[in-house]
Amino acid sequence: MEADQCKLKVDSYFMHFTGYQPQSSRAEFCEDIPEVGRTIIVLDFVDQSLRDIPVSVNLARDDGARTGDTMNTPSSILYIPPKKYPNGTIKIDVNFEQAGRYIGMVAIENGERNVAKFPFDVGRGWSLIRLLAWCLVLVSAAIGTFLWALRRNAIAQNLPAASEK
Amino acid sequence: MLLKLIKFAAVCVAFIAGVSHAAAHGERAQEPYLRTRTVQFYDVHFSKTEVKVNERFELTGKFRLMQDWPDAVTPPDIVFVSSISPGPTIARIETYLNGWPARQSFARLELGRDYEFRMVLEGRTPGSSHIHPSISIKGSGPLVGPGQWVNISGEAHSFAFPIKTMTGLQIEDLQTFGLAHAVGWHLAWLAVAAAWLSFWLARPLILPRWLVLQKGREDLLISLRDTGAGIIVSAIVLVMVFGGYVRASAEYPYNVPLQSGLNRVAPLPASPAYAEIKVISATYDVPGRSMRLATQITNKGSEPLSIGELTTANIRFLNQSLPVAMANVDPSYPRDLIARTGLKLSSDTPINPGETREVRVEATDAVWELERLVSFLTDVDSKFGGLLLLYAPNGERVIAEMGGPIVPVFTELK
């Protein structure tokens, strides 16, 4: 966890962010969510003491308006009120219906309120399968062109020989 | 030129400054099948977690070598018991396996059996060090037990490692003993090497010699003076080697060569197989961080047995409604390896002698992810392993192995 790239810091506490889209892939996502649709976001508490602190979560469309640390805004698509998570993990099941820029906000209530924000894109990324599919198409096209050129060259070389006969 | 030197120095300083202190040693990077299906540590105890430089503490515990040892891992035919720390922050004074001194490796430890270790360690470098017991297996590498932070206070320069040899020689500090000899010999050999290189570098080098070869005049390449220099350097080398050997033999007439033999030790007496566990199905709810097992437990003993704990890869899930299981938690055991909400059981009443009962076991915690134990789901051999600890009313503990194939799921199974 020390060199964790998917780490989220709230006050002095750390959480680990993981995204899943089980209907399209078994891959884990660290930041951006490649497809729209059902998504599971999991926040794991790296610090044990975070399990004793109420945590709230808000996922909202990033409409450009900076509303400070306000939670449960009109642009919210999901809001989980403050509660404690003794298991050290928050599982967020959300359906992103539209592609675009979103912002996640995690607030902890440890005497004072601290909020961490994590912006992410949905439906704009290249999924691994799509990337592989495009690579396959490009490689197939390149091989096809090469074979066509080879065959054309061979026919052109054979033509005079045929006419000599 | 000066500017270049300054730039080079700046790059060096930036590189050194950018190197962060390694607080851990990659135990989470080990494949989950290595950690869940090979060695299961239990009863691990650190006698102290706050020590001073030169203060001793003990690391004790037991481990079970799992019967369902993975095919991809070399079996424990040659095993070395040790501790792991981030650098030489501690000194290992003594090690024992089942009471036997463990200076050397042990041969052919038995699968499915338990062993007990004891290490005497000593604080060396001030700071907070993550210390693990470890079992190093030839062909497989080190398999580490639970790591605990040990705070070492004091001054690094005050550390000393005094020993008395078998011949009665009192060495005040082993870490600097013979250092002057080592430095002296290195300097002597460097001087010989530098003189030899300088002698040949002062002569025409590759291209002139190649041209001479092309003209068929090999006789010009090595002069009489070259031959003389070669003989003198050979004589110096021989004198240094044999002279050093004679001097060392005279100064230290009795010495023990490095020990390469293997010890053999019998395992701890086998605990009666009072409980037999069959895993009917096992799933891991990936986003829920929850392992769910459907088990069939048969009590083959004469006392009722209650499930007290599931432990795997040093992580402990405790049945918090069973006082004897909670009492078995050593205060020195790392808290981050004990799941906060414990173990959930579909049936919490004791299993009577002769009874076979199906029990659903659920172990949920973020620790699965934080300890990076989830990636075993992408292994070619997706199996898990662990120990189930059961307790009789009189407090007797029965340790039973469990394991089997596991399937990842993304939905909560009812």
Tab-separated table of C-alpha atoms in Angstrom, chain B residues 118-409:
chain	number	residue	atom	x	y	z
B	118	ARG	CA	12.213	-19.378	19.247
B	119	MET	CA	14.508	-16.535	18.312
B	120	VAL	CA	16.517	-14.254	20.544
B	121	LEU	CA	16.947	-10.897	18.842
B	122	GLU	CA	18.692	-7.706	19.795
B	123	GLY	CA	17.977	-4.084	18.856
B	124	ARG	CA	20.693	-2.673	16.625
B	125	THR	CA	19.615	0.371	14.582
B	126	PRO	CA	17.323	2.968	16.194
B	127	GLY	CA	13.950	3.471	14.562
B	128	SER	CA	10.754	1.569	13.952
B	129	SER	CA	11.338	-1.784	12.282
B	130	HIS	CA	8.822	-4.241	10.910
B	131	ILE	CA	10.018	-7.636	12.121
B	132	HIS	CA	8.726	-10.993	10.863
B	133	PRO	CA	9.583	-14.587	11.603
B	134	SER	CA	10.441	-16.301	8.355
B	135	ILE	CA	10.841	-19.783	6.954
B	136	SER	CA	13.196	-19.851	3.988
B	137	ILE	CA	12.750	-22.843	1.733
B	138	LYS	CA	15.387	-23.709	-0.812
B	139	GLY	CA	13.806	-23.328	-4.228
B	140	SER	CA	10.851	-21.316	-2.968
B	141	GLY	CA	12.301	-18.412	-1.015
B	142	PRO	CA	11.234	-16.904	2.289
B	143	LEU	CA	7.704	-17.354	3.600
B	144	VAL	CA	7.045	-14.766	6.252
B	145	GLY	CA	4.978	-14.803	9.400
B	146	PRO	CA	3.093	-11.895	10.927
B	147	GLY	CA	5.099	-8.678	11.089
B	148	GLN	CA	5.125	-6.459	14.137
B	149	TRP	CA	6.546	-2.967	14.510
B	150	VAL	CA	9.368	-2.935	17.028
B	151	ASN	CA	10.609	0.464	18.174
B	152	ILE	CA	14.328	0.545	18.836
B	153	SER	CA	15.596	3.527	20.827
B	154	GLY	CA	19.100	4.725	21.599
B	155	GLU	CA	22.188	5.524	19.586
B	156	ALA	CA	23.338	3.399	16.655
B	157	HIS	CA	27.020	3.843	17.532
B	158	SER	CA	26.456	2.383	20.983
B	159	PHE	CA	25.598	-1.033	19.513
B	160	ALA	CA	28.207	-3.687	20.231
B	161	PHE	CA	28.190	-7.416	19.594
B	162	PRO	CA	30.676	-8.968	22.044
B	163	ILE	CA	31.363	-12.693	21.871
B	164	LYS	CA	33.860	-15.116	23.325
B	165	THR	CA	35.175	-17.697	20.866
B	166	MET	CA	35.682	-21.383	21.642
B	167	THR	CA	39.405	-20.712	22.067
B	168	GLY	CA	38.693	-18.104	24.715
B	169	LEU	CA	39.322	-15.065	22.557
B	170	GLN	CA	37.155	-12.186	23.739
B	171	ILE	CA	35.893	-10.107	20.827
B	172	GLU	CA	34.455	-6.799	21.999
B	173	ASP	CA	32.442	-6.079	18.883
B	174	LEU	CA	31.925	-8.710	16.178
B	175	GLN	CA	30.669	-6.141	13.664
B	176	THR	CA	34.115	-4.465	13.485
B	177	PHE	CA	36.284	-7.483	14.276
B	178	GLY	CA	38.994	-7.960	11.647
B	179	LEU	CA	37.923	-4.861	9.733
B	180	ALA	CA	41.486	-3.513	9.552
B	181	HIS	CA	42.633	-6.858	8.126
B	182	ALA	CA	39.926	-6.785	5.475
B	183	VAL	CA	40.680	-3.192	4.476
B	184	GLY	CA	44.422	-3.860	4.487
B	185	TRP	CA	44.137	-6.903	2.245
B	186	HIS	CA	41.837	-5.095	-0.159
B	187	LEU	CA	44.298	-2.188	-0.420
B	188	ALA	CA	47.228	-4.573	-0.927
B	189	TRP	CA	45.500	-6.414	-3.762
B	190	LEU	CA	44.333	-3.139	-5.299
B	191	ALA	CA	47.945	-1.917	-5.290
B	192	VAL	CA	49.152	-5.078	-7.056
B	193	ALA	CA	46.340	-4.869	-9.610
B	194	ALA	CA	46.958	-1.158	-10.235
B	195	ALA	CA	50.692	-1.727	-10.718
B	196	TRP	CA	50.052	-4.599	-13.161
B	197	LEU	CA	47.521	-2.603	-15.157
B	198	SER	CA	49.709	0.508	-15.229
B	199	PHE	CA	52.654	-1.531	-16.497
B	200	TRP	CA	50.660	-2.716	-19.512
B	201	LEU	CA	48.720	0.493	-20.104
B	202	ALA	CA	52.002	2.393	-20.483
B	203	ARG	CA	52.815	0.170	-23.476
B	204	PRO	CA	51.294	0.341	-26.964
B	205	LEU	CA	47.794	-0.998	-26.674
B	206	ILE	CA	45.293	-2.676	-28.986
B	207	LEU	CA	45.835	-1.184	-32.475
B	208	PRO	CA	49.655	-1.107	-32.499
B	209	ARG	CA	49.717	-4.667	-31.207
B	210	TRP	CA	47.210	-5.747	-33.848
B	211	LEU	CA	49.361	-4.165	-36.561
B	212	VAL	CA	52.414	-6.003	-35.228
B	213	LEU	CA	50.445	-9.244	-35.343
B	214	GLN	CA	49.421	-8.495	-38.936
B	215	LYS	CA	53.078	-8.180	-39.867
B	216	GLY	CA	53.879	-11.520	-38.288
B	217	ARG	CA	56.186	-10.048	-35.607
B	218	GLU	CA	54.771	-11.568	-32.451
B	219	ASP	CA	58.284	-11.689	-31.110
B	220	LEU	CA	58.151	-7.888	-30.631
B	221	LEU	CA	55.045	-7.976	-28.457
B	222	ILE	CA	56.539	-9.389	-25.281
B	223	SER	CA	59.959	-8.127	-24.404
B	224	LEU	CA	62.393	-9.532	-21.877
B	225	ARG	CA	61.389	-6.763	-19.492
B	226	ASP	CA	57.720	-7.775	-19.839
B	227	THR	CA	58.589	-11.369	-18.996
B	228	GLY	CA	60.594	-10.208	-15.989
B	229	ALA	CA	57.728	-8.047	-14.748
B	230	GLY	CA	55.342	-10.983	-15.110
B	231	ILE	CA	57.603	-13.240	-13.081
B	232	ILE	CA	57.998	-10.616	-10.345
B	233	VAL	CA	54.239	-9.995	-10.067
B	234	SER	CA	53.560	-13.767	-10.030
B	235	ALA	CA	56.067	-14.125	-7.225
B	236	ILE	CA	54.452	-11.260	-5.281
B	237	VAL	CA	51.010	-12.827	-5.695
B	238	LEU	CA	52.239	-16.230	-4.542
B	239	VAL	CA	54.025	-14.719	-1.556
B	240	MET	CA	50.906	-12.746	-0.585
B	241	VAL	CA	48.628	-15.783	-0.881
B	242	PHE	CA	50.806	-18.266	0.946
B	243	GLY	CA	52.197	-15.693	3.367
B	244	GLY	CA	48.669	-14.579	4.248
B	245	TYR	CA	47.582	-18.177	4.712
B	246	VAL	CA	50.559	-18.998	6.974
B	247	ARG	CA	50.059	-15.811	9.015
B	248	ALA	CA	46.305	-16.402	9.412
B	249	SER	CA	46.902	-20.043	10.405
B	250	ALA	CA	49.444	-18.945	12.997
B	251	GLU	CA	47.193	-16.239	14.412
B	252	TYR	CA	44.006	-18.349	14.389
B	253	PRO	CA	45.088	-21.986	14.663
B	254	TYR	CA	41.590	-23.240	15.397
B	255	ASN	CA	38.793	-22.305	13.058
B	256	VAL	CA	35.494	-23.830	12.072
B	257	PRO	CA	34.632	-23.916	8.374
B	258	LEU	CA	31.258	-22.700	7.180
B	259	GLN	CA	28.742	-25.364	8.093
B	260	SER	CA	26.959	-26.797	5.090
B	261	GLY	CA	25.454	-29.898	6.694
B	262	LEU	CA	21.758	-30.155	7.401
B	263	ASN	CA	20.035	-30.783	10.707
B	264	ARG	CA	17.048	-33.020	11.156
B	265	VAL	CA	14.352	-32.374	13.681
B	266	ALA	CA	11.197	-34.262	14.518
B	267	PRO	CA	7.929	-32.316	14.292
B	268	LEU	CA	5.839	-31.540	17.350
B	269	PRO	CA	3.626	-34.436	18.457
B	270	ALA	CA	0.641	-34.596	16.153
B	271	SER	CA	-2.509	-33.248	17.709
B	272	PRO	CA	-5.358	-35.752	17.622
B	273	ALA	CA	-7.441	-35.381	14.462
B	274	TYR	CA	-10.565	-34.576	16.426
B	275	ALA	CA	-12.068	-32.414	13.704
B	276	GLU	CA	-12.385	-33.212	10.027
B	277	ILE	CA	-13.339	-30.373	7.732
B	278	LYS	CA	-14.627	-30.666	4.219
B	279	VAL	CA	-15.070	-27.509	2.181
B	280	ILE	CA	-18.208	-28.000	0.091
B	281	SER	CA	-17.964	-24.654	-1.672
B	282	ALA	CA	-15.932	-21.503	-1.331
B	283	THR	CA	-16.568	-18.127	-2.887
B	284	TYR	CA	-14.912	-14.767	-2.598
B	285	ASP	CA	-17.183	-11.753	-2.992
B	286	VAL	CA	-14.705	-9.472	-4.732
B	287	PRO	CA	-16.261	-6.053	-4.054
B	288	GLY	CA	-17.650	-7.168	-0.697
B	289	ARG	CA	-14.192	-8.268	0.536
B	290	SER	CA	-15.814	-11.378	1.921
B	291	MET	CA	-14.812	-15.031	1.835
B	292	ARG	CA	-17.777	-17.365	2.254
B	293	LEU	CA	-17.294	-21.031	2.895
B	294	ALA	CA	-19.784	-23.845	3.103
B	295	THR	CA	-18.138	-26.476	5.271
B	296	GLN	CA	-18.957	-29.878	6.639
B	297	ILE	CA	-17.369	-30.371	10.037
B	298	THR	CA	-17.177	-33.732	11.752
B	299	ASN	CA	-16.269	-33.970	15.420
B	300	LYS	CA	-14.279	-37.164	15.869
B	301	GLY	CA	-13.285	-36.449	19.443
B	302	SER	CA	-14.964	-37.038	22.757
B	303	GLU	CA	-15.632	-33.391	23.621
B	304	PRO	CA	-17.958	-30.867	21.971
B	305	LEU	CA	-16.072	-28.466	19.722
B	306	SER	CA	-16.764	-24.808	19.012
B	307	ILE	CA	-15.311	-22.910	16.072
B	308	GLY	CA	-12.996	-20.240	17.410
B	309	GLU	CA	-10.908	-18.871	14.604
B	310	LEU	CA	-10.061	-18.975	10.928
B	311	THR	CA	-6.499	-18.006	10.184
B	312	THR	CA	-4.733	-17.786	6.861
B	313	ALA	CA	-1.744	-15.817	5.611
B	314	ASN	CA	-1.329	-14.467	9.165
B	315	ILE	CA	-4.801	-12.858	9.071
B	316	ARG	CA	-7.075	-13.892	11.906
B	317	PHE	CA	-10.858	-13.980	11.883
B	318	LEU	CA	-12.083	-14.688	15.413
B	319	ASN	CA	-15.392	-15.945	16.685
B	320	GLN	CA	-15.988	-13.036	19.023
B	321	SER	CA	-18.760	-14.831	20.895
B	322	LEU	CA	-16.325	-17.506	22.087
B	323	PRO	CA	-14.298	-16.191	25.067
B	324	VAL	CA	-11.615	-18.860	24.831
B	325	ALA	CA	-10.909	-17.856	21.224
B	326	MET	CA	-10.634	-14.193	22.161
B	327	ALA	CA	-8.337	-15.091	25.060
B	328	ASN	CA	-6.025	-16.819	22.583
B	329	VAL	CA	-5.114	-13.477	21.000
B	330	ASP	CA	-1.668	-12.456	22.156
B	331	PRO	CA	-1.453	-8.746	23.044
B	332	SER	CA	1.682	-8.453	20.918
B	333	TYR	CA	-0.032	-9.799	17.793
B	334	PRO	CA	-0.256	-7.132	15.050
B	335	ARG	CA	-3.705	-5.532	15.321
B	336	ASP	CA	-3.919	-4.796	11.609
B	337	LEU	CA	-3.929	-8.560	10.954
B	338	ILE	CA	-6.959	-9.221	13.167
B	339	ALA	CA	-10.252	-8.657	11.361
B	340	ARG	CA	-12.321	-6.224	13.385
B	341	THR	CA	-15.710	-7.850	12.943
B	342	GLY	CA	-14.414	-11.374	13.191
B	343	LEU	CA	-15.936	-14.560	11.913
B	344	LYS	CA	-19.610	-15.043	11.131
B	345	LEU	CA	-20.988	-18.555	11.533
B	346	SER	CA	-24.334	-19.960	10.519
B	347	SER	CA	-24.268	-22.186	13.584
B	348	ASP	CA	-22.502	-21.140	16.734
B	349	THR	CA	-23.438	-23.994	19.036
B	350	PRO	CA	-20.773	-26.623	19.817
B	351	ILE	CA	-20.519	-29.588	17.483
B	352	ASN	CA	-21.100	-32.709	19.558
B	353	PRO	CA	-18.835	-35.775	19.464
B	354	GLY	CA	-19.655	-37.901	16.449
B	355	GLU	CA	-21.771	-35.174	14.873
B	356	THR	CA	-21.323	-33.949	11.312
B	357	ARG	CA	-22.681	-30.485	10.734
B	358	GLU	CA	-22.781	-28.119	7.786
B	359	VAL	CA	-21.592	-24.707	8.846
B	360	ARG	CA	-21.400	-21.605	6.684
B	361	VAL	CA	-18.413	-19.479	7.543
B	362	GLU	CA	-18.066	-15.857	6.480
B	363	ALA	CA	-14.892	-13.803	6.833
B	364	THR	CA	-15.361	-10.199	5.743
B	365	ASP	CA	-12.828	-7.428	6.025
B	366	ALA	CA	-10.866	-4.905	3.990
B	367	VAL	CA	-7.744	-6.760	5.086
B	368	TRP	CA	-8.187	-9.209	2.183
B	369	GLU	CA	-7.535	-6.338	-0.212
B	370	LEU	CA	-5.031	-4.466	1.922
B	371	GLU	CA	-2.919	-7.603	2.325
B	372	ARG	CA	-3.262	-8.219	-1.422
B	373	LEU	CA	-4.692	-11.659	-0.941
B	374	VAL	CA	-7.394	-11.250	-3.565
B	375	SER	CA	-5.248	-11.781	-6.616
B	376	PHE	CA	-5.181	-15.513	-5.903
B	377	LEU	CA	-8.417	-15.474	-7.867
B	378	THR	CA	-6.429	-14.902	-11.036
B	379	ASP	CA	-3.931	-17.648	-10.280
B	380	VAL	CA	-3.845	-20.717	-12.477
B	381	ASP	CA	-4.468	-22.723	-9.334
B	382	SER	CA	-7.298	-20.820	-7.653
B	383	LYS	CA	-7.327	-22.522	-4.301
B	384	PHE	CA	-7.201	-21.235	-0.777
B	385	GLY	CA	-5.989	-22.761	2.435
B	386	GLY	CA	-6.105	-21.986	6.109
B	387	LEU	CA	-6.412	-23.310	9.611
B	388	LEU	CA	-9.621	-23.595	11.559
B	389	LEU	CA	-9.131	-23.468	15.311
B	390	LEU	CA	-11.770	-25.246	17.380
B	391	TYR	CA	-12.061	-25.349	21.147
B	392	ALA	CA	-13.393	-27.921	23.602
B	393	PRO	CA	-15.169	-26.734	26.784
B	394	ASN	CA	-12.028	-27.483	28.795
B	395	GLY	CA	-10.085	-25.041	26.596
B	396	GLU	CA	-8.288	-27.694	24.592
B	397	ARG	CA	-7.557	-26.434	21.112
B	398	VAL	CA	-7.908	-28.502	17.950
B	399	ILE	CA	-6.184	-27.186	14.826
B	400	ALA	CA	-7.595	-28.436	11.561
B	401	GLU	CA	-6.520	-27.665	8.038
B	402	MET	CA	-9.059	-26.590	5.506
B	403	GLY	CA	-8.902	-25.541	1.894
B	404	GLY	CA	-10.052	-26.130	-1.628
B	405	PRO	CA	-10.983	-24.395	-4.879
B	406	ILE	CA	-12.470	-20.922	-4.596
B	407	VAL	CA	-14.637	-18.987	-7.042
B	408	PRO	CA	-14.775	-15.184	-7.306
B	409	VAL	CA	-18.253	-13.650	-7.349
